[in-house]
mmCIF file of C-alpha atoms in Angstrom:
data_model
loop_
_atom_site.group_PDB
_atom_site.id
_atom_site.type_symbol
_atom_site.label_atom_id
_atom_site.label_comp_id
_atom_site.label_asym_id
_atom_site.label_seq_id
_atom_site.Cartn_x
_atom_site.Cartn_y
_atom_site.Cartn_z
ATOM 1 C CA UNK N 9 50.933 157.763 88.076
ATOM 2 C CA UNK N 10 54.518 158.812 88.462
ATOM 3 C CA UNK N 11 57.374 156.320 88.404
ATOM 4 C CA UNK N 12 59.907 157.301 91.059
ATOM 5 C CA UNK N 13 62.068 155.991 93.876
ATOM 6 C CA UNK N 14 61.145 156.341 97.545
ATOM 7 C CA UNK N 15 63.251 159.457 98.269
ATOM 8 C CA UNK N 16 61.926 161.271 95.210
ATOM 9 C CA UNK N 17 58.391 160.164 96.050
ATOM 10 C CA UNK N 18 58.683 161.637 99.532
ATOM 11 C CA UNK N 19 59.961 164.964 98.191
ATOM 12 C CA UNK N 20 57.284 165.043 95.486
ATOM 13 C CA UNK N 21 54.502 164.274 97.962
ATOM 14 C CA UNK N 22 55.669 167.150 100.165
ATOM 15 C CA UNK N 23 55.498 169.533 97.189
ATOM 16 C CA UNK N 24 51.996 168.317 96.346
ATOM 17 C CA UNK N 25 50.802 168.736 99.931
ATOM 18 C CA UNK N 26 52.125 172.306 99.973
ATOM 19 C CA UNK N 27 50.134 173.256 96.854
ATOM 20 C CA UNK N 28 46.747 174.754 97.834
ATOM 21 C CA UNK N 29 45.172 173.469 94.604
ATOM 22 C CA UNK N 30 46.177 169.819 95.001
ATOM 23 C CA UNK N 31 44.925 167.282 97.518
ATOM 24 C CA UNK N 32 46.885 164.010 97.275
ATOM 25 C CA UNK N 33 44.627 160.961 97.421
ATOM 26 C CA UNK N 34 47.355 158.634 98.697
ATOM 27 C CA UNK N 35 50.117 156.400 97.395
ATOM 28 C CA UNK N 36 50.080 153.586 94.850
ATOM 29 C CA UNK N 37 52.458 150.870 93.754
ATOM 30 C CA UNK N 38 52.536 148.748 90.595
ATOM 31 C CA UNK N 39 55.443 146.330 90.411
ATOM 32 C CA UNK N 40 54.607 144.664 87.107
ATOM 33 C CA UNK N 41 52.301 142.080 85.593
ATOM 34 C CA UNK N 42 52.026 138.320 85.885
ATOM 35 C CA UNK N 43 54.178 138.133 89.020
ATOM 36 C CA UNK N 44 53.406 134.982 90.993
ATOM 37 C CA UNK N 45 56.318 135.054 93.446
ATOM 38 C CA UNK N 46 55.170 136.806 96.632
ATOM 39 C CA UNK N 47 58.600 138.202 97.622
ATOM 40 C CA UNK N 48 58.437 141.229 95.270
ATOM 41 C CA UNK N 49 54.970 142.082 96.588
ATOM 42 C CA UNK N 50 56.204 141.905 100.180
ATOM 43 C CA UNK N 51 59.137 144.202 99.374
ATOM 44 C CA UNK N 52 56.938 146.697 97.526
ATOM 45 C CA UNK N 53 54.237 146.753 100.204
ATOM 46 C CA UNK N 54 56.826 147.197 102.967
ATOM 47 C CA UNK N 55 58.410 150.118 101.102
ATOM 48 C CA UNK N 56 55.004 151.701 100.444
ATOM 49 C CA UNK N 57 54.012 151.399 104.101
ATOM 50 C CA UNK N 58 57.357 152.844 105.240
ATOM 51 C CA UNK N 59 56.873 155.826 102.931
ATOM 52 C CA UNK N 60 53.289 156.330 104.108
ATOM 53 C CA UNK N 61 54.399 156.232 107.744
ATOM 54 C CA UNK N 62 57.238 158.690 107.053
ATOM 55 C CA UNK N 63 54.836 161.133 105.407
ATOM 56 C CA UNK N 64 52.198 160.746 108.114
ATOM 57 C CA UNK N 65 54.816 161.242 110.838
ATOM 58 C CA UNK N 66 55.747 164.508 109.095
ATOM 59 C CA UNK N 67 52.109 165.622 109.345
ATOM 60 C CA UNK N 68 51.005 164.923 105.781
ATOM 61 C CA UNK N 69 47.761 163.117 105.022
ATOM 62 C CA UNK N 70 48.014 159.770 103.257
ATOM 63 C CA UNK N 71 44.377 158.672 103.086
ATOM 64 C CA UNK N 72 44.780 155.674 100.761
ATOM 65 C CA UNK N 73 47.294 152.988 99.838
ATOM 66 C CA UNK N 74 46.723 151.302 96.454
ATOM 67 C CA UNK N 75 48.515 147.947 96.373
ATOM 68 C CA UNK N 76 48.195 147.411 92.632
ATOM 69 C CA UNK N 77 46.592 144.599 90.703
ATOM 70 C CA UNK N 78 47.709 141.626 92.758
ATOM 71 C CA UNK N 79 49.092 138.200 91.971
ATOM 72 C CA UNK N 80 49.413 137.063 88.352
ATOM 73 C CA UNK N 81 47.151 134.476 86.759
ATOM 74 C CA UNK N 82 48.470 130.906 86.582
ATOM 75 C CA UNK N 83 47.854 130.366 82.857
ATOM 76 C CA UNK N 84 50.325 127.480 82.588
ATOM 77 C CA UNK N 85 48.977 125.660 85.659
ATOM 78 C CA UNK N 86 52.447 125.641 87.263
ATOM 79 C CA UNK N 87 50.975 125.271 90.713
ATOM 80 C CA UNK N 88 48.456 126.768 93.090
ATOM 81 C CA UNK N 89 48.815 130.352 94.248
ATOM 82 C CA UNK N 90 49.151 130.653 98.022
ATOM 83 C CA UNK N 91 46.449 133.258 98.600
ATOM 84 C CA UNK N 92 46.660 132.732 102.364
ATOM 85 C CA UNK N 93 50.299 133.866 102.319
ATOM 86 C CA UNK N 94 49.410 136.730 99.974
ATOM 87 C CA UNK N 95 46.673 137.851 102.366
ATOM 88 C CA UNK N 96 49.156 137.936 105.243
ATOM 89 C CA UNK N 97 51.385 140.439 103.425
#
């Protein structure tokens, strides 16, 4: 993967789509490991969806969105993970 911001990602995706030898498979996000707070996931998923919609509106295919590994494991038993809220993201 390539670590980049949203504007750079959009420009890069356009370059890839213009290359006859490359077929982009979609977009992916990985925000880190062992994150149990849902707010960063919501922000990342919203940004990824906005980028996908921008690219699709410009006529570029975005066949897949990879949302990363998901919520961190509660090794210290700090409290239950709200998977219902996570599923609603």
